[in-house]
Short mmCIF file of C-alpha atoms and ligand atoms in Angstrom, two decimals:
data_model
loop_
_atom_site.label_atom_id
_atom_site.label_comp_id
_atom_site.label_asym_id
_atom_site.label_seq_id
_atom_site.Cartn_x
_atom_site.Cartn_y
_atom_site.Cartn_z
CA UNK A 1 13.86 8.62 20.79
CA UNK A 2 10.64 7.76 22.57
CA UNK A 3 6.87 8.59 22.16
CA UNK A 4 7.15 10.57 24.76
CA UNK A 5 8.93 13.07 23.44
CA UNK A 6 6.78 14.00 20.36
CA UNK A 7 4.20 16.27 22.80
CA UNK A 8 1.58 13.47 22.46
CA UNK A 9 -1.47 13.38 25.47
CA UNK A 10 -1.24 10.32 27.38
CA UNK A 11 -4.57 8.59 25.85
CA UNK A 12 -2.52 8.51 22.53
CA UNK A 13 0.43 7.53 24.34
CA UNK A 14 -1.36 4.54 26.18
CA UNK A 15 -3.02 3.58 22.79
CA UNK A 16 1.14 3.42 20.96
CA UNK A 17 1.93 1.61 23.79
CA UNK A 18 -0.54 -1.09 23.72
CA UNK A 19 0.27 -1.52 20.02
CA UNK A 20 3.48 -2.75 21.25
CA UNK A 21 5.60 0.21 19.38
CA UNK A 22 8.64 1.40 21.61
CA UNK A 23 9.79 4.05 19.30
CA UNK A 24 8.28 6.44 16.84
CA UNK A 25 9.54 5.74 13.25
CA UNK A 26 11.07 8.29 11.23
CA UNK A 27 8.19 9.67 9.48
CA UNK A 28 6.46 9.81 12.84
CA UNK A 29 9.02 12.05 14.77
CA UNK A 30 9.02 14.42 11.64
CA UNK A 31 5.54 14.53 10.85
CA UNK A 32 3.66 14.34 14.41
CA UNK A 33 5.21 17.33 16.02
CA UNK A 34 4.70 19.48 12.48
CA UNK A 35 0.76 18.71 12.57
CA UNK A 36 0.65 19.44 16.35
CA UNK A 37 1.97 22.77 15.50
CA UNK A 38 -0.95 23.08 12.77
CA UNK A 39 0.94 23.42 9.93
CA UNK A 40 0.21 21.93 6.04
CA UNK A 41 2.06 19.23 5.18
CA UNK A 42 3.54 17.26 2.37
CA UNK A 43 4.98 13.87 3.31
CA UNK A 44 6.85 11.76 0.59
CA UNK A 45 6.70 8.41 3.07
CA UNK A 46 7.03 4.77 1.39
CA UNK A 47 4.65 2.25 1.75
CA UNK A 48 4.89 0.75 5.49
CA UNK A 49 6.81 3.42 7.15
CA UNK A 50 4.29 3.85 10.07
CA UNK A 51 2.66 7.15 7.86
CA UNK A 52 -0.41 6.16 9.08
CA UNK A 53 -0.01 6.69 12.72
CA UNK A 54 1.73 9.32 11.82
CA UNK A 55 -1.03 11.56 11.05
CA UNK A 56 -3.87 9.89 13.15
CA UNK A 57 -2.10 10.15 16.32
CA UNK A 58 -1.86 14.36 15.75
CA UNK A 59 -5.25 14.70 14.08
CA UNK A 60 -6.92 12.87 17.15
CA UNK A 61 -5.02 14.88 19.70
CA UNK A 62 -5.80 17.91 17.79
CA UNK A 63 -9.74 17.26 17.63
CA UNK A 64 -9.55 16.54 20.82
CA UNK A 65 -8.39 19.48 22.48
CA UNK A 66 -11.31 21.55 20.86
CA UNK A 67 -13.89 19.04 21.68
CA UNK A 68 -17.67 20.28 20.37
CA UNK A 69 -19.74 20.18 23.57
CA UNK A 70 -23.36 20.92 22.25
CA UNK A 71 -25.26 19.34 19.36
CA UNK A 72 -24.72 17.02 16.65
CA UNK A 73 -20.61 16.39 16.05
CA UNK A 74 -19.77 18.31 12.75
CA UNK A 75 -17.63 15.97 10.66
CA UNK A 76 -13.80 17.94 12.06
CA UNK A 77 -11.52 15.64 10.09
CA UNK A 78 -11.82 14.38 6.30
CA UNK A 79 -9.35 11.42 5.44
CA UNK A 80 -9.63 10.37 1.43
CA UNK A 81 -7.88 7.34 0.56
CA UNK A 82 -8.43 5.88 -3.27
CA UNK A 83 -9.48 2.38 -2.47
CA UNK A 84 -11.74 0.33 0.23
CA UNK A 85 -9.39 -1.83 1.98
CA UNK A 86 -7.04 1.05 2.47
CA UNK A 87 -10.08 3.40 3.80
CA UNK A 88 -10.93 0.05 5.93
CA UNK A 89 -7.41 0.02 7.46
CA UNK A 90 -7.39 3.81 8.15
CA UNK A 91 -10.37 3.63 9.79
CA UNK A 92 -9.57 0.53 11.94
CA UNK A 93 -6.08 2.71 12.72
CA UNK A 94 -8.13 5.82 13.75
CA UNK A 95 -9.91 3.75 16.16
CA UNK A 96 -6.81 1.78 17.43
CA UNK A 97 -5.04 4.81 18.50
CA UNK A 98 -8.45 7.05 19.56
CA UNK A 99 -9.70 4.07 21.82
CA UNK A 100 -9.00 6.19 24.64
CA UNK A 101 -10.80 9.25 23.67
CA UNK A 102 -14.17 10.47 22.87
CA UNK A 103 -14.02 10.71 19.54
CA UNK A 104 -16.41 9.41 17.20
CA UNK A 105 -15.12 7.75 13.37
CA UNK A 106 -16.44 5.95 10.28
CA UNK A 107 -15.77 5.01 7.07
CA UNK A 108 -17.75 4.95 4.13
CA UNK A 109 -16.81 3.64 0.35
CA UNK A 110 -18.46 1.92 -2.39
CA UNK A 111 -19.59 -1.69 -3.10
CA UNK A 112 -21.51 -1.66 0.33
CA UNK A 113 -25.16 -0.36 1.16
CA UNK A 114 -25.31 3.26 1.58
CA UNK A 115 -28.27 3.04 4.18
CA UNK A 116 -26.25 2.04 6.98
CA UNK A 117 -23.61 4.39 6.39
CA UNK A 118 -26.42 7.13 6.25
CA UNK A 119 -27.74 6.12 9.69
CA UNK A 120 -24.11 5.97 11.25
CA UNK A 121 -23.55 9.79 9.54
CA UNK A 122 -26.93 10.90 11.34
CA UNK A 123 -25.75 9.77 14.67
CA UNK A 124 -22.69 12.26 13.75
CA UNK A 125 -18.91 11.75 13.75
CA UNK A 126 -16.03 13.88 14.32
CA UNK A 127 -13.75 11.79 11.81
CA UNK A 128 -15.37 10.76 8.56
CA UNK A 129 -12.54 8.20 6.07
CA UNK A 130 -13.46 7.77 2.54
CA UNK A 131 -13.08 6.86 -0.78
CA UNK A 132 -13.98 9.78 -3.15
CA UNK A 133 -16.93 8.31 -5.15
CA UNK A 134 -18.79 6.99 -2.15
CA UNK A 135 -18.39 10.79 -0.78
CA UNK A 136 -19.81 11.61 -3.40
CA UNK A 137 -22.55 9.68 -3.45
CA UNK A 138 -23.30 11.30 0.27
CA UNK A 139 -22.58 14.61 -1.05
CA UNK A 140 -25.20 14.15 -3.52
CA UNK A 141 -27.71 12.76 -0.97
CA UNK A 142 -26.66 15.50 1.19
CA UNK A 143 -26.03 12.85 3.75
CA UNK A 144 -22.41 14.33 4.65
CA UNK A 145 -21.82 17.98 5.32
CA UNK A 146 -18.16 19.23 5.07
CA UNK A 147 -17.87 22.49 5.81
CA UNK A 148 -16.53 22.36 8.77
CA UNK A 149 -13.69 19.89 8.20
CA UNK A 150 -10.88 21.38 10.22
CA UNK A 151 -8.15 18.54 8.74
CA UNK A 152 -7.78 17.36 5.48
CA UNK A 153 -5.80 14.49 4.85
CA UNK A 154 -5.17 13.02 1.40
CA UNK A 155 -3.51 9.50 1.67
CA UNK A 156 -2.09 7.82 -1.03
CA UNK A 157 -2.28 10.97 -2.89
CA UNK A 158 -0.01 9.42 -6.13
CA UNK A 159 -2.37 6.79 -6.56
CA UNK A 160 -5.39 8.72 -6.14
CA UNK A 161 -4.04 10.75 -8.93
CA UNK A 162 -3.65 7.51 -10.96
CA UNK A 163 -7.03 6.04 -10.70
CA UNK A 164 -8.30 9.00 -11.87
CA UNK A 165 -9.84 10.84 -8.87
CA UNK A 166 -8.78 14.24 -9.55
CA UNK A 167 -12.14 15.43 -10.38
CA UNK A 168 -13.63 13.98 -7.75
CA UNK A 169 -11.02 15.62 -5.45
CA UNK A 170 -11.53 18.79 -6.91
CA UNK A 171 -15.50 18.72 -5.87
CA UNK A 172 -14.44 17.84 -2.57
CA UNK A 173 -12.49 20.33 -1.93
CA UNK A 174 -14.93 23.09 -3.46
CA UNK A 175 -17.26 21.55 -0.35
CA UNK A 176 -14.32 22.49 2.09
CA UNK A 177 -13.24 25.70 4.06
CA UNK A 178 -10.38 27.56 2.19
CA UNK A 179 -7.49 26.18 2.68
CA UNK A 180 -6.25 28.94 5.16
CA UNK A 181 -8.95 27.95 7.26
CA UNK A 182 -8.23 24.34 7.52
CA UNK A 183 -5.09 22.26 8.26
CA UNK A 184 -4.33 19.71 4.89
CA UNK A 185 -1.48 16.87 5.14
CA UNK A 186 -0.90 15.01 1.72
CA UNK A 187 0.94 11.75 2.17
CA UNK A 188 2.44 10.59 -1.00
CA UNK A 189 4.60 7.39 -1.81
CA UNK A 190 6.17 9.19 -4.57
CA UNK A 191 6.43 12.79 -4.75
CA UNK A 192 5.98 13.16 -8.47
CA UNK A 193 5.05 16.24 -9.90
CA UNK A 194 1.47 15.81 -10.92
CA UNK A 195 1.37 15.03 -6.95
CA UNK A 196 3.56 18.44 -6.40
CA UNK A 197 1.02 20.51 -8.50
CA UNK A 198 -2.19 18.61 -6.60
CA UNK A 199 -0.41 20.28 -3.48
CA UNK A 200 0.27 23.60 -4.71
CA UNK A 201 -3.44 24.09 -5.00
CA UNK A 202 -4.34 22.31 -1.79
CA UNK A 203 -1.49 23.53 0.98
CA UNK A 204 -0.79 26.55 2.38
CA UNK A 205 2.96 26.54 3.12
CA UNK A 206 3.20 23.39 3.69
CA UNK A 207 6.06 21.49 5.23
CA UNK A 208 7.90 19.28 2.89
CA UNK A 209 9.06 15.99 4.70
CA UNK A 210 10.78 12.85 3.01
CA UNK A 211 12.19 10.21 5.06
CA UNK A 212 13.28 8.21 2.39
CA UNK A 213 14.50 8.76 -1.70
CA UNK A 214 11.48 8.72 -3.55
CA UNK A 215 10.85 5.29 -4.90
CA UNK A 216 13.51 3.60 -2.34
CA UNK A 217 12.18 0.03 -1.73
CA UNK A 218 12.22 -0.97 2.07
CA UNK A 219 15.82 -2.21 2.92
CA UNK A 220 14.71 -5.27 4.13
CA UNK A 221 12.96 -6.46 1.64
CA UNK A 222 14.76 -9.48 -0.32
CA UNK A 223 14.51 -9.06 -4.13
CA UNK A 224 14.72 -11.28 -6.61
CA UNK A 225 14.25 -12.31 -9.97
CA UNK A 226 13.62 -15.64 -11.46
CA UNK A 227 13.67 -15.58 -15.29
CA UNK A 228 11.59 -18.49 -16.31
CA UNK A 229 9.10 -18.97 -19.69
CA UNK A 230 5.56 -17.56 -19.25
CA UNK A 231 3.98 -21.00 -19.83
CA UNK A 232 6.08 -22.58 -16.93
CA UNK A 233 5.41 -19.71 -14.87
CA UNK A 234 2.05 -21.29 -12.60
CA UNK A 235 4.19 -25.07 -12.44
CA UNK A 236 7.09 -23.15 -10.52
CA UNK A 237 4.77 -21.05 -8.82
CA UNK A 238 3.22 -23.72 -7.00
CA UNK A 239 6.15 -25.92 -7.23
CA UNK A 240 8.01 -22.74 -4.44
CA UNK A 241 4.68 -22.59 -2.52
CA UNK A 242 4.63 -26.04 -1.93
CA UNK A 243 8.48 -26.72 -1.51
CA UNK A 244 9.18 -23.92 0.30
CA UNK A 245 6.18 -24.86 2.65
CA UNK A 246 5.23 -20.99 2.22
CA UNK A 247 1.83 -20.07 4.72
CA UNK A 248 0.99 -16.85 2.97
CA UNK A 249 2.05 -15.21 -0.05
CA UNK A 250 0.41 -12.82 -2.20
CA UNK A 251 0.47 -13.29 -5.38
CA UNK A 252 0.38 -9.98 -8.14
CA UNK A 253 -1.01 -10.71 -12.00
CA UNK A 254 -1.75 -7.70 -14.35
CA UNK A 255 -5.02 -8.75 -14.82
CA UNK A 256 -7.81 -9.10 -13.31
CA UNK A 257 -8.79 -12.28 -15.59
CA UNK A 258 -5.17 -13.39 -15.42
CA UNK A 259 -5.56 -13.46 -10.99
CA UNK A 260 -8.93 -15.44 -11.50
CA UNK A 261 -7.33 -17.80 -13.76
CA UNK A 262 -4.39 -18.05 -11.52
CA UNK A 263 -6.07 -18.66 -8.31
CA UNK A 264 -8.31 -21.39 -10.37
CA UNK A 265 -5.08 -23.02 -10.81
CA UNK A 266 -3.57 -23.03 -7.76
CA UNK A 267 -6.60 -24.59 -6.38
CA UNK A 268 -6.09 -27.20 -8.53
CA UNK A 269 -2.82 -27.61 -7.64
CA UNK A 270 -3.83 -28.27 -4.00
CA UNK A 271 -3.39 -24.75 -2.42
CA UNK A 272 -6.00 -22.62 -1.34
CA UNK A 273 -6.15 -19.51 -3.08
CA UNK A 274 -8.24 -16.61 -3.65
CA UNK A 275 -8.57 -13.63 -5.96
CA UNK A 276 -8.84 -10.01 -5.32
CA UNK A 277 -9.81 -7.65 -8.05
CA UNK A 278 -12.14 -4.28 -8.84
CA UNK A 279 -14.73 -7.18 -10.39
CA UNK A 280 -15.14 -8.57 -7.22
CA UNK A 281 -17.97 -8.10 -5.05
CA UNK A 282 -16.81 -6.15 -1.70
CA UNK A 283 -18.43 -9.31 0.62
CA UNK A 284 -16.11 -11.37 -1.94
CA UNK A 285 -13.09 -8.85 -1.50
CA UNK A 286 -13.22 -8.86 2.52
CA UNK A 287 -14.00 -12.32 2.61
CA UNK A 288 -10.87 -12.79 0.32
CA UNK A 289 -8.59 -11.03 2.60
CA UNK A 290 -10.36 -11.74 6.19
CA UNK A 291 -9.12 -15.71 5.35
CA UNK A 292 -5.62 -14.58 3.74
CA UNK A 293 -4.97 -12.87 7.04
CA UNK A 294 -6.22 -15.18 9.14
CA UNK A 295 -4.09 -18.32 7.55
CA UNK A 296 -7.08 -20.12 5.56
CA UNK A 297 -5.91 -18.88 2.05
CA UNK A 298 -2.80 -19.34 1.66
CA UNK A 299 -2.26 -17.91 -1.50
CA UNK A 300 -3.77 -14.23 -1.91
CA UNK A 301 -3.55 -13.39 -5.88
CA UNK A 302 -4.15 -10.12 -6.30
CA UNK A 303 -4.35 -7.38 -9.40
CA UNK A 304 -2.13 -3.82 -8.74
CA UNK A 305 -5.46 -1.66 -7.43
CA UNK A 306 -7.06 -4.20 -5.07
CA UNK A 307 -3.82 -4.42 -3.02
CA UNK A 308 -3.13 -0.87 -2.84
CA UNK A 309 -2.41 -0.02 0.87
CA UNK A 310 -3.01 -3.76 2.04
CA UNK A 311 -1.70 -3.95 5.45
CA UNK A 312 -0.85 -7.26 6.28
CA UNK A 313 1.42 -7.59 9.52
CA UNK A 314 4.01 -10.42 8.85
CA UNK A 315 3.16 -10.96 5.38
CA UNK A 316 6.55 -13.17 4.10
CA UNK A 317 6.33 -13.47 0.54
CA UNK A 318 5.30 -11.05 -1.95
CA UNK A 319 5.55 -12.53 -5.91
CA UNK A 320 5.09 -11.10 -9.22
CA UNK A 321 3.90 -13.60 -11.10
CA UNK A 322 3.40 -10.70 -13.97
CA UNK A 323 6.01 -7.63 -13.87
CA UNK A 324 4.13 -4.37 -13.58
CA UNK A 325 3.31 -2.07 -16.31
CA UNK A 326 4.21 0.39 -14.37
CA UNK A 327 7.16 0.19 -12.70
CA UNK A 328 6.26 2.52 -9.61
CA UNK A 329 3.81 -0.54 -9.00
CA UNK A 330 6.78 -2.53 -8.26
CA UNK A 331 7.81 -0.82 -5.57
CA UNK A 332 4.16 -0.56 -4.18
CA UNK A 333 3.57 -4.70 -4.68
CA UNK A 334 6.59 -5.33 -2.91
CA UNK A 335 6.05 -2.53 -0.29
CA UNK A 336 3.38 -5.17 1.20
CA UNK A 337 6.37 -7.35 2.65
CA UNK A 338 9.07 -6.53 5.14
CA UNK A 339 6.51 -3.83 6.90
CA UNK A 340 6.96 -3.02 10.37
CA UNK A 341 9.92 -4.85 11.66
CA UNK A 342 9.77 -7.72 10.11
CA UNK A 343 12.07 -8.93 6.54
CA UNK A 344 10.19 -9.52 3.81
CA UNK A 345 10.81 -11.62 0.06
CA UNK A 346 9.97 -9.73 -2.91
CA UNK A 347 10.19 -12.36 -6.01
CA UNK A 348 9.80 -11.69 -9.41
CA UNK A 349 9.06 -14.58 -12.45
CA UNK A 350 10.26 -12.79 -15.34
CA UNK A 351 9.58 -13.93 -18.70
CA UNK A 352 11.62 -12.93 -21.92
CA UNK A 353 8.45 -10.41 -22.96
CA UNK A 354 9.21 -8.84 -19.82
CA UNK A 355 12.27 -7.51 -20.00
CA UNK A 356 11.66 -4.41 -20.71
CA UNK A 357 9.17 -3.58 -18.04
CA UNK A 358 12.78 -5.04 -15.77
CA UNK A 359 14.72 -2.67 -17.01
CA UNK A 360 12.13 0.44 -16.18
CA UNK A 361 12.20 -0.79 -12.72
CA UNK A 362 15.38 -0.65 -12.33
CA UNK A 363 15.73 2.26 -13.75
CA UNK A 364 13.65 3.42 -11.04
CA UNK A 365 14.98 1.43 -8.02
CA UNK A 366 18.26 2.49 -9.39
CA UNK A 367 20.08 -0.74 -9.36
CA UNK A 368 19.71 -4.30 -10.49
CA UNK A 369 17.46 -6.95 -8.99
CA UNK A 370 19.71 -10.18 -8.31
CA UNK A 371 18.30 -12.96 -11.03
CA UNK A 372 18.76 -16.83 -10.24
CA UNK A 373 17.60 -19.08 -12.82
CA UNK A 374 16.23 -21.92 -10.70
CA UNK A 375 17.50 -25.38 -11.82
CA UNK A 376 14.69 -27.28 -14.03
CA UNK A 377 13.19 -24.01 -14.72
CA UNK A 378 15.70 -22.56 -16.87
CA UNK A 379 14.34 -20.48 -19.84
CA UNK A 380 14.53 -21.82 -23.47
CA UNK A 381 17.21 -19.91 -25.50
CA UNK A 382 14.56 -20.40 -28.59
CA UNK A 383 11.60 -18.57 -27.20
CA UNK A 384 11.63 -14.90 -28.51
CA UNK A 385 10.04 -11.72 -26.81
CA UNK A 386 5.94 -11.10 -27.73
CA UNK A 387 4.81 -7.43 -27.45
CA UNK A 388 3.30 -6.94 -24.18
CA UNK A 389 -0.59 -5.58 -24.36
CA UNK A 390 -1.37 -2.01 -23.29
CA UNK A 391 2.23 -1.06 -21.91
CA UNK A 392 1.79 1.79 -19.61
CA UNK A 393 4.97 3.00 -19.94
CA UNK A 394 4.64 4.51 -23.49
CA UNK A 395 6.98 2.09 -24.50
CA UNK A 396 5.46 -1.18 -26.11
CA UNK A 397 6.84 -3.76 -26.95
CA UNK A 398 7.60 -3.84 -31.18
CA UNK A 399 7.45 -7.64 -31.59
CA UNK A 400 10.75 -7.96 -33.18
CA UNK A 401 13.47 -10.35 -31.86
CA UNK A 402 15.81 -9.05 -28.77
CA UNK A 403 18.67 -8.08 -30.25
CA UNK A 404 20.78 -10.28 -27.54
CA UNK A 405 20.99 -14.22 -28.42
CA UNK A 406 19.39 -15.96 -25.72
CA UNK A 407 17.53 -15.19 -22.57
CA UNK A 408 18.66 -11.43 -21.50
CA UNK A 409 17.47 -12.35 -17.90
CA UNK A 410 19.62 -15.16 -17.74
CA UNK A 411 22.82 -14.45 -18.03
CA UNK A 412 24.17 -13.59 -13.99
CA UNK A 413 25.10 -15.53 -12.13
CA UNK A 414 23.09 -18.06 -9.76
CA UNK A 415 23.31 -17.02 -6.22
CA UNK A 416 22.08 -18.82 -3.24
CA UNK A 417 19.04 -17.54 -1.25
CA UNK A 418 19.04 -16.03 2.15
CA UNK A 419 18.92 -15.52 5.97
CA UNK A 420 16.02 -16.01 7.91
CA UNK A 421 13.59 -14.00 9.54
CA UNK A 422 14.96 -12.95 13.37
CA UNK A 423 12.31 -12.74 15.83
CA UNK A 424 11.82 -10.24 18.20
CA UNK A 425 10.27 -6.96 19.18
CA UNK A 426 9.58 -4.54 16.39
CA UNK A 427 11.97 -1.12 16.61
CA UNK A 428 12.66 1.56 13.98
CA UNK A 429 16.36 2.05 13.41
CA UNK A 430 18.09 5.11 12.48
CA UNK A 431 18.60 3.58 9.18
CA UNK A 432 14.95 4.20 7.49
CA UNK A 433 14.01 0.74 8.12
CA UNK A 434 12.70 -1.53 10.77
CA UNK A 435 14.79 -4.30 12.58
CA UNK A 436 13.55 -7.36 14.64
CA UNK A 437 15.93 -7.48 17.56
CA UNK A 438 16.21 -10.89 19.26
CA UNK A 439 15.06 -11.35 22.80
CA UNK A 440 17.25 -13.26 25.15
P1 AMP B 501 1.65 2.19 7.57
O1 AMP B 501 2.86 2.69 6.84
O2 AMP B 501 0.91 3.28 8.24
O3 AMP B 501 0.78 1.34 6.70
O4 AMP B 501 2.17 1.24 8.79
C1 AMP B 501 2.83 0.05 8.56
C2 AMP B 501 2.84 -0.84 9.78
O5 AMP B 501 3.71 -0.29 10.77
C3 AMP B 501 1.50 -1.04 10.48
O6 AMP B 501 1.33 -2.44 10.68
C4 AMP B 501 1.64 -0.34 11.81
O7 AMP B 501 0.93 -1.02 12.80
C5 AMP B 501 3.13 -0.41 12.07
N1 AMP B 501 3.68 0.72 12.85
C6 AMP B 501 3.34 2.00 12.79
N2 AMP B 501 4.07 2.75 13.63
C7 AMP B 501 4.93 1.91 14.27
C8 AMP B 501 5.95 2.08 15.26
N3 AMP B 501 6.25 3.27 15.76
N4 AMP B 501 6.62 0.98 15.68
C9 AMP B 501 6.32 -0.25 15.17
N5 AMP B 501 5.37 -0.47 14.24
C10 AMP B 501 4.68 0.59 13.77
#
C-alpha cells in the first residue's frame, strides 16, 4: 500500500516522500484516513510505530483546507505531550511534514524562558505543541487563547496520566470547545483503563484502533538478560561498551542520582557519557542529547521520564542497567531501539534483588526474556536478594532469602548472541514491524 492511497494532498505527500518513507505503516493507513474523515479517535500504537506522522500528516491537511484568511491565526490545533523532548520532536515532526504548506507551529514547555515563547504566540500560530504546565503558565498569563482549537491531540496519553497531569488536563480542556465541536485523537502506548476512562470524557465516538497487543515489544528488538551482581554491574557495563566497540547506547538507571553516578563512572572508565534527568537544566538536557545524537557521547544514561518519547533514528543498543519499577517502563526503555526499520538490542543486567521486578515484566510481555550469564561475570550463589526501595508495583521486596538456592536468573541456559543489522531502505511489513531490505 502506498501514500498515495490514504487521500493525502500532494504537499504532504512530497514532504513523506522526502523523508524517504515508501509505505505508510500500519498505524498510519488506519489512523490517517479516520482523522481525514473527522472523526475522534483512540489509538493504542507502541512506541516507534510511525504514530506520530500518523496524526500530523491529517491534522495539517485538515487545517489546511480551512485556511483563516484575515487577522491574527487562532491557535486551530492543540498537541499535549507530557515531557520536553517529546513536545521538541513533535514539533520538529509538524514542521517536517508541513514544510510545504502555510502553516504556522511552535512549541512551548518548561525549563526555558517564557518571553520568547510569548513573542512567537503574538506573531500567532495555527498549531501550538505543549507540555501541560508550561500551558499553563500561558494560560495564566493569558498569553495562549484556546478556544478555538479545532484538534485536540493527546500524545502519550498513559504517561501523561502517570506523571500526574490529569489536573492539568482537566483545566485544559475546560479552556476548549465541547468536545462535539472539536475533533480529539488520544494516542496511547497502552490502552489501560485509567487511559479508557480519560477518553470517555474527552471523545465523542471515537474510533478505537490498535495495531499491535497492548504492551507487545517491537519484534525486532533483541532481548536479553544478563544476570550479574549489582556491584559488578558498571565493570561489565563498560567492559560490553568497550569490547563490543558500541557508538551509542543509552543507558536506563532508576534514579536520577544513580544516572549521575553512572555517567561519572563511565567517564572514568574512558567513555564519554552524559546524564539525562528531571534535575537537569533544559540547556544541560538538549545539550545532553544534541551530542548523543550526533556521535560525541557515546553513552546516553538516562532515568525512565527524561527518555520518554526519545526519538533517536538508528539508536543500536538500549541497556537497563537497573530493571524498572514498573514494568510497562520496560517496554517503553526498550521501545527506543529497533524504531523505524532498523533492529535494535534491548539488554538487561539483572541482579538477584531484581528478580521480581523480571518476573512482572514478563508477566507483561507474556513470555521469558532469554538470560546468558556472561563468562567472568557470573553471579555469586552466596549473595541473597535486598528489598528494593519504593517498588512501584505494590509488591516490595520483604528482605527474606529467595526461597530457590542460588541465583534464580541463572539457571538457563547460555545462548550465543545474534545476527547483524541488514542495511537498506526502511519499509513497514505486514507483520507490525519494520524490515531493512538489502539493496543490490
Ligand atoms: P514515532 O512512532 O512517531 O515516534 O516514529 C518512529 C520513527 O518512524 C520516526 O523516526 C519516523 O521518522 C519514522 N517513520 C514514521 N513513519 C514512517 C514510515 N511510513 N516509513 C518509515 N519510517 C517512518
Amino acid at each position: 500500500m502506498s501514500f498515495d492511497t490514504l487521500g493525502l494532498a500532494a504537499e504532504l505527500l512530497r514532504a513523506v516522500g522526502e523523508q524517504g518513507y515508501s509505505e505508510p505503516t500500519p498505524i498510519q493507513r488506519q489512523v490517517i484516513p479516520a482523522i481525514l474523515a473527522g472523526r475522534d479517535v483512540l489509538a493504542g500504537a507502541q512506541t516507534g510505530t510511525g504514530k506520530t506522522a500518523g496524526f500530523a500528516l491529517p491534522l495539517l491537511q485538515r487545517l489546511n483546507a480551512s485556511p483563516i484568511r484575515n487577522g491574527r491565526r487562532p491557535i486551530r490545533a492543540l498537541i499535549l505531550t507530557p515531557t520536553r523532548e517529546l513536545a521538541a520532536q513533535v514539533s520538529a515532526s509538524i514542521r517536517t511534514y508541513g514544510r510545504h504548506l502555510p502553516l504556522q507551529s511552535t512549541v512551548v514547555f518548561g525549563g526555558v524562558k517564557i518571553n520568547p515563547q510569548i513573542q512567537r504566540l503574538r506573531r500567532g500560530v495555527d498549531i501550538l505543541v505543549a507540555t501541560p504546565g508550561r500551558l499553563l503558565d500561558h494560560i495564566s498569563q493569558k498569553t495562549v487563547n484556546l478556544s478555538q482549537v479545532e484538534i485536540l491531540v493527546l500524545d502519550e496519553a498513559d504517561r501523561m496520566l502517570d506523571m500526574g497531569f490529569i489536573h492539568d488536563i482537566r483545566k485544559v480542556l475546560a479552556l476548549l470547545p465541547k468536545s462535539s465541536a472539536r475533533q480529539s485523537l488520544l494516542f496511547s502506548a497502552t490502552l489501560s483503563n485509567a487511559v479508557k476512562q480519560l477518553s470517555a470524557r474527552l471523545l465523542n465516538r471515537p474510533k478505537l484502533i490498535e495495531v499491535t497487543r497492548c504492551n507487545a515489544t517491537a519484534a525486532r528488538i533483541e532481548q536479553v538478560v544478563h544476570p550479574v551482581d549489582k556491584c559488578r554491574k558498571r565493570e561489565l557495563l563498560s567492559h560490553m561498551i568497550g569490547s563490543r566497540n558500541w557508538r551509542q547506547v543509552l543507558v536506563f538507571t532508576r534514579t536520577k542520582h544513580g544516572a549521575n553516578r553512572l555517567a561519572q563512572q563511565l567517564e572514568r572508565d574512558g567513555l564519554s557519557a552524559a546524564a539525562i534527568h528531571g534535575n537537569k537544566s533544559q540547556g544541560a538536557r538538549t545539550r545532553a542529547l544534541s551530542g548523543f545524537k550526533h556521535g560525541e557521547v557515546r553513552v546516553l544514561v538516562a532515568t525512565d521520564i527524561a527518555a520518554r518519547g526519545l526519538d533517536i533514528v538508528q539508536l543500536p543498543h538500549v541497556v537497563n542497567y537497573e530493571l524498572p519499577n514498573v514494568a510497562e517502563d520496560y517496554v517503553h526503555r526498550i521501545g527506543r531501539t529497533g524504531r523505524a526499520g532498523n533492529q535494535g538490542q534491548a539488554i538487561s543486567l539483572a541482579c538477584i534483588d531484581e528478580h521480581e521486578l523480571l518476573r512482572h515484566i514478563e508477566q507483561l510481555l507474556q513470555h521469558k526474556i532469554p538470560q546468558v550469564v556472561l563468562e567472568g561475570y557470573e553471579p555469586d550463589p552466596g549473595i541473597r536478594a535486598e528489598p528494593i526501595q519504593n517498588g512501584r508495583n505494590g509488591k516490595r521486596r520483604n528482605g527474606k532469602p529467595h526461597p530457590q538456592s542460588g541465583n534464580p536468573l541463572a539457571d538457563r541456559p547460555r545462548r550465543r548472541s545474534s545476527a547483524k543489522r541488514p542495511a537498506g531502505k526502511r519499509r513497514w511489513e505486514s507483520s507490525g514491524s519494520y524490515s531493512a531490505q538489502r539493496h543490490r
